[in-house]
PDB file of C-alpha atoms in Angstrom:
ATOM      1  CA  MET F 175      13.702  45.042-135.013  1.00 48.00           C
ATOM      2  CA  ASP F 176      16.661  42.788-135.795  1.00 45.00           C
ATOM      3  CA  SER F 177      15.950  39.660-133.766  1.00 45.00           C
ATOM      4  CA  GLU F 178      12.338  39.331-134.840  1.00 46.00           C
ATOM      5  CA  HIS F 179      13.512  38.952-138.455  1.00 46.00           C
ATOM      6  CA  ASP F 180      16.535  36.776-137.722  1.00 46.00           C
ATOM      7  CA  THR F 181      15.180  33.886-139.749  1.00 42.00           C
ATOM      8  CA  THR F 182      16.331  32.060-142.829  1.00 42.00           C
ATOM      9  CA  PRO F 183      15.661  34.422-145.752  1.00 39.00           C
ATOM     10  CA  ALA F 184      12.049  34.071-146.788  1.00 44.00           C
ATOM     11  CA  ARG F 185      11.225  32.294-150.014  1.00 46.00           C
ATOM     12  CA  HIS F 186       7.794  33.800-150.323  1.00 51.00           C
ATOM     13  CA  PRO F 187       6.986  36.278-153.111  1.00 56.00           C
ATOM     14  CA  LEU F 188       7.399  39.895-152.050  1.00 57.00           C
ATOM     15  CA  PRO F 189       4.033  41.359-151.027  1.00 62.00           C
ATOM     16  CA  ALA F 190       2.685  44.475-152.709  1.00 80.00           C
ATOM     17  CA  VAL F 191       2.188  45.996-149.250  1.00 88.00           C
ATOM     18  CA  PRO F 192       4.387  45.483-146.194  1.00 95.00           C
ATOM     19  CA  ASP F 193       3.879  42.300-144.245  1.00 94.00           C
ATOM     20  CA  LEU F 194       4.127  43.334-140.584  1.00 95.00           C
ATOM     21  CA  THR F 195       3.993  39.796-139.214  1.00 95.00           C
ATOM     22  CA  GLY F 196       7.558  39.960-137.876  1.00 94.00           C
ATOM     23  CA  ILE F 197       7.332  43.287-136.113  1.00 95.00           C
ATOM     24  CA  ARG F 198       3.910  42.495-134.659  1.00 96.00           C
ATOM     25  CA  LEU F 199       5.282  39.220-133.324  1.00 97.00           C
ATOM     26  CA  ALA F 200       8.282  41.021-131.836  1.00 95.00           C
ATOM     27  CA  HIS F 201       6.059  43.541-130.103  1.00 97.00           C
ATOM     28  CA  ARG F 202       3.875  40.803-128.645  1.00 98.00           C
ATOM     29  CA  ALA F 203       6.909  38.848-127.447  1.00 97.00           C
ATOM     30  CA  ILE F 204       8.469  41.956-125.886  1.00 98.00           C
ATOM     31  CA  LEU F 205       5.307  42.843-123.975  1.00 98.00           C
ATOM     32  CA  THR F 206       4.542  39.279-122.926  1.00 97.00           C
ATOM     33  CA  ASP F 207       8.013  38.731-121.518  1.00 98.00           C
ATOM     34  CA  ILE F 208       8.439  42.039-119.701  1.00 98.00           C
ATOM     35  CA  ASP F 209       5.098  41.453-118.028  1.00 98.00           C
ATOM     36  CA  ARG F 210       5.952  37.971-116.834  1.00 97.00           C
ATOM     37  CA  LEU F 211       9.416  39.078-115.678  1.00 98.00           C
ATOM     38  CA  ALA F 212       7.929  41.968-113.697  1.00 98.00           C
ATOM     39  CA  ARG F 213       5.252  39.726-112.174  1.00 98.00           C
ATOM     40  CA  LEU F 214       7.813  37.038-111.340  1.00 97.00           C
ATOM     41  CA  LEU F 215      10.071  39.444-109.471  1.00 98.00           C
ATOM     42  CA  ASP F 216       7.168  41.154-107.765  1.00 97.00           C
ATOM     43  CA  GLY F 217       5.974  37.779-106.519  1.00 96.00           C
ATOM     44  CA  LEU F 218       9.419  36.817-105.241  1.00 96.00           C
ATOM     45  CA  ALA F 219       9.839  40.151-103.501  1.00 97.00           C
ATOM     46  CA  THR F 220       6.368  40.201-101.967  1.00 96.00           C
ATOM     47  CA  ALA F 221       6.695  36.657-100.641  1.00 94.00           C
ATOM     48  CA  ALA F 222      10.286  37.233 -99.505  1.00 93.00           C
ATOM     49  CA  ALA F 223      10.867  33.901-101.208  1.00 86.00           C
ATOM     50  CA  GLU F 224      14.238  32.225-100.949  1.00 93.00           C
ATOM     51  CA  VAL F 225      15.881  32.094-104.363  1.00 95.00           C
ATOM     52  CA  SER F 226      18.717  29.655-104.982  1.00 95.00           C
ATOM     53  CA  PRO F 227      21.991  31.021-106.375  1.00 96.00           C
ATOM     54  CA  ALA F 228      21.458  29.003-109.554  1.00 95.00           C
ATOM     55  CA  ARG F 229      17.980  30.399-110.151  1.00 96.00           C
ATOM     56  CA  ALA F 230      19.054  33.954-109.291  1.00 97.00           C
ATOM     57  CA  ALA F 231      21.844  33.660-111.862  1.00 97.00           C
ATOM     58  CA  ALA F 232      19.398  32.245-114.436  1.00 97.00           C
ATOM     59  CA  ILE F 233      16.973  35.130-113.866  1.00 98.00           C
ATOM     60  CA  ALA F 234      19.740  37.716-114.202  1.00 98.00           C
ATOM     61  CA  ALA F 235      21.043  36.104-117.403  1.00 97.00           C
ATOM     62  CA  TYR F 236      17.524  36.020-118.845  1.00 97.00           C
ATOM     63  CA  VAL F 237      16.993  39.716-118.030  1.00 98.00           C
ATOM     64  CA  HIS F 238      20.263  40.580-119.787  1.00 97.00           C
ATOM     65  CA  ARG F 239      19.330  38.591-122.893  1.00 96.00           C
ATOM     66  CA  TYR F 240      15.842  40.044-122.983  1.00 97.00           C
ATOM     67  CA  ASN F 241      17.162  43.598-122.707  1.00 97.00           C
ATOM     68  CA  GLU F 242      19.673  42.942-125.475  1.00 95.00           C
ATOM     69  CA  VAL F 243      16.908  41.721-127.796  1.00 94.00           C
ATOM     70  CA  VAL F 244      14.838  44.842-127.083  1.00 95.00           C
ATOM     71  CA  ARG F 245      17.819  47.123-127.716  1.00 94.00           C
ATOM     72  CA  GLY F 246      18.449  45.343-131.021  1.00 92.00           C
ATOM     73  CA  HIS F 247      14.813  45.788-131.998  1.00 93.00           C
ATOM     74  CA  HIS F 248      15.042  49.505-131.353  1.00 93.00           C
ATOM     75  CA  ARG F 249      18.334  49.882-133.219  1.00 93.00           C
ATOM     76  CA  GLY F 250      16.765  48.270-136.259  1.00 93.00           C
ATOM     77  CA  GLU F 251      13.867  50.708-136.158  1.00 93.00           C
ATOM     78  CA  ASP F 252      15.987  53.811-135.586  1.00 93.00           C
ATOM     79  CA  GLU F 253      18.804  53.058-138.006  1.00 93.00           C
ATOM     80  CA  ILE F 254      17.021  51.267-140.847  1.00 94.00           C
ATOM     81  CA  LEU F 255      13.229  51.188-140.705  1.00 94.00           C
ATOM     82  CA  TRP F 256      12.394  54.800-139.832  1.00 92.00           C
ATOM     83  CA  PRO F 257      14.524  56.240-142.688  1.00 92.00           C
ATOM     84  CA  VAL F 258      12.660  53.949-145.108  1.00 93.00           C
ATOM     85  CA  VAL F 259       9.337  55.200-143.743  1.00 91.00           C
ATOM     86  CA  LEU F 260      10.348  58.848-144.046  1.00 90.00           C
ATOM     87  CA  ASP F 261      11.605  58.304-147.580  1.00 90.00           C
ATOM     88  CA  ALA F 262       8.256  56.825-148.637  1.00 88.00           C
ATOM     89  CA  VAL F 263       5.653  59.113-147.075  1.00 85.00           C
ATOM     90  CA  ALA F 264       4.177  61.931-149.104  1.00 77.00           C
ATOM     91  CA  ASP F 265       3.886  64.370-146.190  1.00 73.00           C
ATOM     92  CA  ALA F 266       6.547  63.535-143.640  1.00 71.00           C
ATOM     93  CA  ALA F 267       5.655  66.122-141.003  1.00 76.00           C
ATOM     94  CA  ASP F 268       3.375  63.923-138.905  1.00 74.00           C
ATOM     95  CA  ALA F 269       5.598  60.875-139.342  1.00 78.00           C
ATOM     96  CA  VAL F 270       8.665  62.875-138.270  1.00 84.00           C
ATOM     97  CA  ALA F 271       6.910  64.024-135.105  1.00 83.00           C
ATOM     98  CA  ASP F 272       5.930  60.459-134.238  1.00 83.00           C
ATOM     99  CA  ILE F 273       9.365  59.054-135.020  1.00 90.00           C
ATOM    100  CA  VAL F 274      11.104  61.697-132.894  1.00 90.00           C
ATOM    101  CA  ARG F 275       8.862  60.679-130.001  1.00 89.00           C
ATOM    102  CA  PHE F 276       9.668  56.994-130.528  1.00 92.00           C
ATOM    103  CA  VAL F 277      13.413  57.621-130.761  1.00 92.00           C
ATOM    104  CA  ASP F 278      13.175  59.570-127.503  1.00 93.00           C
ATOM    105  CA  ASP F 279      11.353  56.620-125.969  1.00 94.00           C
ATOM    106  CA  HIS F 280      14.157  54.322-127.117  1.00 95.00           C
ATOM    107  CA  GLU F 281      16.729  56.542-125.418  1.00 94.00           C
ATOM    108  CA  ALA F 282      14.714  56.526-122.192  1.00 94.00           C
ATOM    109  CA  LEU F 283      14.409  52.752-122.412  1.00 96.00           C
ATOM    110  CA  ASP F 284      18.163  52.407-122.967  1.00 95.00           C
ATOM    111  CA  ALA F 285      18.819  54.234-119.707  1.00 95.00           C
ATOM    112  CA  LEU F 286      16.190  52.191-117.882  1.00 96.00           C
ATOM    113  CA  GLN F 287      17.613  48.950-119.252  1.00 97.00           C
ATOM    114  CA  ALA F 288      21.113  49.888-118.138  1.00 97.00           C
ATOM    115  CA  ASP F 289      19.714  50.321-114.630  1.00 97.00           C
ATOM    116  CA  CYS F 290      17.835  47.042-115.014  1.00 98.00           C
ATOM    117  CA  ASP F 291      20.959  45.139-116.072  1.00 98.00           C
ATOM    118  CA  ALA F 292      22.935  46.516-113.137  1.00 98.00           C
ATOM    119  CA  THR F 293      20.119  45.664-110.728  1.00 98.00           C
ATOM    120  CA  ALA F 294      19.888  42.145-112.181  1.00 98.00           C
ATOM    121  CA  ASP F 295      23.591  41.657-111.437  1.00 98.00           C
ATOM    122  CA  ARG F 296      23.033  42.737-107.847  1.00 98.00           C
ATOM    123  CA  PHE F 297      20.055  40.396-107.626  1.00 98.00           C
ATOM    124  CA  ALA F 298      22.202  37.489-108.826  1.00 98.00           C
ATOM    125  CA  ALA F 299      24.652  38.178-106.012  1.00 98.00           C
ATOM    126  CA  GLU F 300      22.072  38.899-103.280  1.00 97.00           C
ATOM    127  CA  PRO F 301      18.560  37.892-104.410  1.00 97.00           C
ATOM    128  CA  GLY F 302      16.893  38.478-101.041  1.00 95.00           C
ATOM    129  CA  ARG F 303      18.125  42.052-100.891  1.00 96.00           C
ATOM    130  CA  HIS F 304      17.581  43.033-104.514  1.00 97.00           C
ATOM    131  CA  ALA F 305      14.362  41.274-105.583  1.00 97.00           C
ATOM    132  CA  ARG F 306      12.237  44.363-104.869  1.00 98.00           C
ATOM    133  CA  PRO F 307      14.529  46.851-106.670  1.00 98.00           C
ATOM    134  CA  LEU F 308      14.635  44.538-109.704  1.00 98.00           C
ATOM    135  CA  ALA F 309      10.840  44.142-109.634  1.00 98.00           C
ATOM    136  CA  ASP F 310      10.448  47.916-109.526  1.00 98.00           C
ATOM    137  CA  VAL F 311      12.732  48.651-112.456  1.00 98.00           C
ATOM    138  CA  LEU F 312      11.136  45.867-114.517  1.00 98.00           C
ATOM    139  CA  GLY F 313       7.726  47.352-113.730  1.00 98.00           C
ATOM    140  CA  ARG F 314       8.810  50.798-114.922  1.00 97.00           C
ATOM    141  CA  GLN F 315      10.235  49.270-118.073  1.00 98.00           C
ATOM    142  CA  ARG F 316       6.971  47.396-118.692  1.00 98.00           C
ATOM    143  CA  ASP F 317       4.897  50.560-118.341  1.00 97.00           C
ATOM    144  CA  LEU F 318       7.062  52.486-120.804  1.00 96.00           C
ATOM    145  CA  LEU F 319       7.146  49.615-123.298  1.00 97.00           C
ATOM    146  CA  VAL F 320       3.368  49.212-123.205  1.00 97.00           C
ATOM    147  CA  ASP F 321       2.789  52.918-123.918  1.00 96.00           C
ATOM    148  CA  HIS F 322       5.528  53.016-126.554  1.00 96.00           C
ATOM    149  CA  ILE F 323       4.427  49.948-128.511  1.00 96.00           C
ATOM    150  CA  GLU F 324       0.741  50.842-128.404  1.00 96.00           C
ATOM    151  CA  ALA F 325       1.527  54.313-129.784  1.00 94.00           C
ATOM    152  CA  GLU F 326       3.867  52.944-132.441  1.00 94.00           C
ATOM    153  CA  GLU F 327       1.280  50.485-133.708  1.00 95.00           C
ATOM    154  CA  GLU F 328      -1.484  53.087-133.625  1.00 94.00           C
ATOM    155  CA  HIS F 329       0.372  55.915-135.357  1.00 90.00           C
ATOM    156  CA  LEU F 330       3.060  54.375-137.569  1.00 91.00           C
ATOM    157  CA  PHE F 331       1.776  50.979-138.654  1.00 94.00           C
ATOM    158  CA  PRO F 332      -1.010  52.529-140.769  1.00 92.00           C
ATOM    159  CA  VAL F 333       1.575  54.797-142.395  1.00 91.00           C
ATOM    160  CA  ILE F 334       3.801  51.830-143.193  1.00 93.00           C
ATOM    161  CA  THR F 335       1.047  49.679-144.667  1.00 93.00           C
ATOM    162  CA  GLY F 336      -0.504  52.613-146.516  1.00 92.00           C
ATOM    163  CA  GLN F 337       2.551  54.322-147.978  1.00 92.00           C
ATOM    164  CA  VAL F 338       5.684  52.154-147.827  1.00 94.00           C
ATOM    165  CA  PRO F 339       6.060  49.776-150.808  1.00 94.00           C
ATOM    166  CA  GLY F 340       6.235  46.129-149.875  1.00 94.00           C
ATOM    167  CA  ALA F 341       9.599  45.728-151.604  1.00 93.00           C
ATOM    168  CA  ALA F 342      11.086  48.656-149.667  1.00 94.00           C
ATOM    169  CA  TYR F 343       9.868  47.229-146.388  1.00 94.00           C
ATOM    170  CA  ALA F 344      11.242  43.790-147.256  1.00 92.00           C
ATOM    171  CA  ALA F 345      14.596  45.398-148.098  1.00 93.00           C
ATOM    172  CA  ALA F 346      14.584  47.125-144.715  1.00 93.00           C
ATOM    173  CA  GLU F 347      13.964  43.780-143.027  1.00 89.00           C
ATOM    174  CA  ALA F 348      16.861  42.259-144.956  1.00 85.00           C
ATOM    175  CA  GLY F 349      19.091  45.153-143.917  1.00 88.00           C
ATOM    176  CA  ILE F 350      18.116  44.662-140.296  1.00 86.00           C
ATOM    177  CA  ARG F 351      18.935  40.952-140.501  1.00 79.00           C
ATOM    178  CA  SER F 352      22.365  41.648-141.931  1.00 78.00           C
ATOM    179  CA  ALA F 353      23.077  44.327-139.320  1.00 78.00           C
ATOM    180  CA  ASP F 354      22.022  42.131-136.391  1.00 73.00           C
ATOM    181  CA  ARG F 355      24.572  42.418-133.595  1.00 72.00           C
ATOM    182  CA  ALA F 356      22.872  40.168-131.056  1.00 70.00           C
ATOM    183  CA  GLY F 357      25.313  38.586-128.636  1.00 76.00           C
ATOM    184  CA  ASP F 358      23.360  35.315-128.670  1.00 86.00           C
ATOM    185  CA  PRO F 359      21.383  35.191-131.920  1.00 89.00           C
ATOM    186  CA  ALA F 360      20.274  31.583-131.397  1.00 91.00           C
ATOM    187  CA  TRP F 361      18.690  32.486-128.058  1.00 94.00           C
ATOM    188  CA  ALA F 362      17.087  35.589-129.560  1.00 93.00           C
ATOM    189  CA  ARG F 363      15.597  33.615-132.422  1.00 92.00           C
ATOM    190  CA  GLY F 364      14.351  30.840-130.159  1.00 95.00           C
ATOM    191  CA  TRP F 365      12.852  33.445-127.823  1.00 96.00           C
ATOM    192  CA  LEU F 366      11.005  35.178-130.627  1.00 95.00           C
ATOM    193  CA  LEU F 367       9.730  32.100-132.420  1.00 95.00           C
ATOM    194  CA  SER F 368       8.520  30.561-129.158  1.00 95.00           C
ATOM    195  CA  HIS F 369       5.872  33.312-129.140  1.00 96.00           C
ATOM    196  CA  ALA F 370       4.748  32.687-132.726  1.00 95.00           C
ATOM    197  CA  THR F 371       1.544  31.006-133.816  1.00 93.00           C
ATOM    198  CA  PRO F 372       1.706  28.276-136.479  1.00 90.00           C
ATOM    199  CA  THR F 373       0.330  30.773-139.004  1.00 91.00           C
ATOM    200  CA  GLU F 374       3.078  33.264-138.151  1.00 93.00           C
ATOM    201  CA  LEU F 375       5.732  30.570-138.420  1.00 90.00           C
ATOM    202  CA  ARG F 376       4.511  29.668-141.900  1.00 87.00           C
ATOM    203  CA  ARG F 377       4.739  33.330-142.930  1.00 88.00           C
ATOM    204  CA  LEU F 378       8.202  33.909-141.452  1.00 88.00           C
ATOM    205  CA  LEU F 379      10.005  30.658-142.176  1.00 86.00           C
ATOM    206  CA  PRO F 380      10.860  28.871-145.414  1.00 72.00           C
ATOM    207  CA  PRO F 381       8.199  26.521-146.747  1.00 66.00           C
ATOM    208  CA  CYS F 382       7.687  23.465-144.536  1.00 61.00           C
ATOM    209  CA  PRO F 383       5.036  20.754-144.169  1.00 58.00           C
ATOM    210  CA  ALA F 384       1.704  22.263-143.186  1.00 58.00           C
ATOM    211  CA  ASP F 385       1.379  19.807-140.298  1.00 59.00           C
ATOM    212  CA  ASP F 386       4.876  20.541-138.900  1.00 62.00           C
ATOM    213  CA  PRO F 387       5.643  24.285-139.097  1.00 59.00           C
ATOM    214  CA  VAL F 388       8.242  24.080-136.303  1.00 63.00           C
ATOM    215  CA  GLY F 389      10.164  20.999-137.393  1.00 64.00           C
ATOM    216  CA  GLY F 390      13.266  22.842-138.535  1.00 76.00           C
ATOM    217  CA  ILE F 391      13.498  25.086-135.486  1.00 88.00           C
ATOM    218  CA  GLN F 392      12.858  22.520-132.764  1.00 89.00           C
ATOM    219  CA  PRO F 393      16.452  22.653-131.414  1.00 91.00           C
ATOM    220  CA  LEU F 394      16.203  26.443-131.008  1.00 92.00           C
ATOM    221  CA  LEU F 395      12.834  26.171-129.304  1.00 94.00           C
ATOM    222  CA  ARG F 396      14.034  23.429-126.956  1.00 93.00           C
ATOM    223  CA  ALA F 397      17.139  25.393-125.966  1.00 94.00           C
ATOM    224  CA  TYR F 398      15.095  28.504-125.272  1.00 95.00           C
ATOM    225  CA  ALA F 399      12.478  26.513-123.339  1.00 95.00           C
ATOM    226  CA  ALA F 400      15.178  25.109-121.068  1.00 95.00           C
ATOM    227  CA  ASP F 401      16.414  28.612-120.235  1.00 94.00           C
ATOM    228  CA  ALA F 402      12.884  29.869-119.654  1.00 96.00           C
ATOM    229  CA  SER F 403      12.043  26.898-117.442  1.00 95.00           C
ATOM    230  CA  ALA F 404      14.985  27.655-115.147  1.00 94.00           C
ATOM    231  CA  VAL F 405      13.571  31.167-114.684  1.00 96.00           C
ATOM    232  CA  PHE F 406       9.803  30.764-114.658  1.00 94.00           C
ATOM    233  CA  ALA F 407       8.915  27.135-113.931  1.00 85.00           C
ATOM    234  CA  ALA F 408       9.710  27.332-110.226  1.00 64.00           C
ATOM    235  CA  ALA F 409       7.563  30.435-109.780  1.00 52.00           C
TER     236      ALA F 409
END
């Protein structure tokens, strides 16, 4: 959960209950992007479409960056957020069972992403030969992420909002920001915020004019949009 909170420290008063805007946005961005990556590669493979070396390299680089953001999100949950949840709940038994399941999911996703990264490298070198294998591994990753995120939001979000103090949750977010080890934090932030609504931007970013919630992050959004266009626009 690191990249979704990689914003300038909020200047809003701490809420009495946790504000899950950041993690909900991250989940939506993760699911939106894995779906469009899987559909993109499936379309290229099915059509046996010719992919230029430049576009193949752009797709592979995007897959790597996406996977790194997802791994960072999971590290933040496992190392920082889940201990805060367990420390706050009155009866930890059910929460422990859920968290063990989600940590196991993260480990399975790590292995799948390693395969995905390797397949993306092969695709960059020989896109015609490796479009289908990359589409398949992205599809498996999408299916696992959908099940994982739906279960996490169903089982743990009510626990967090019902039992974790807002200040403790905010401290966990701050800890995740400071522990962020993203290789390209500007890309990760631009990626995340490109999925945000104006209301979410106002909640996550420092105060800004109501009619221009993205003014201060336009360079990040433009840089991300250029990368995304090289991958998706020609589809």
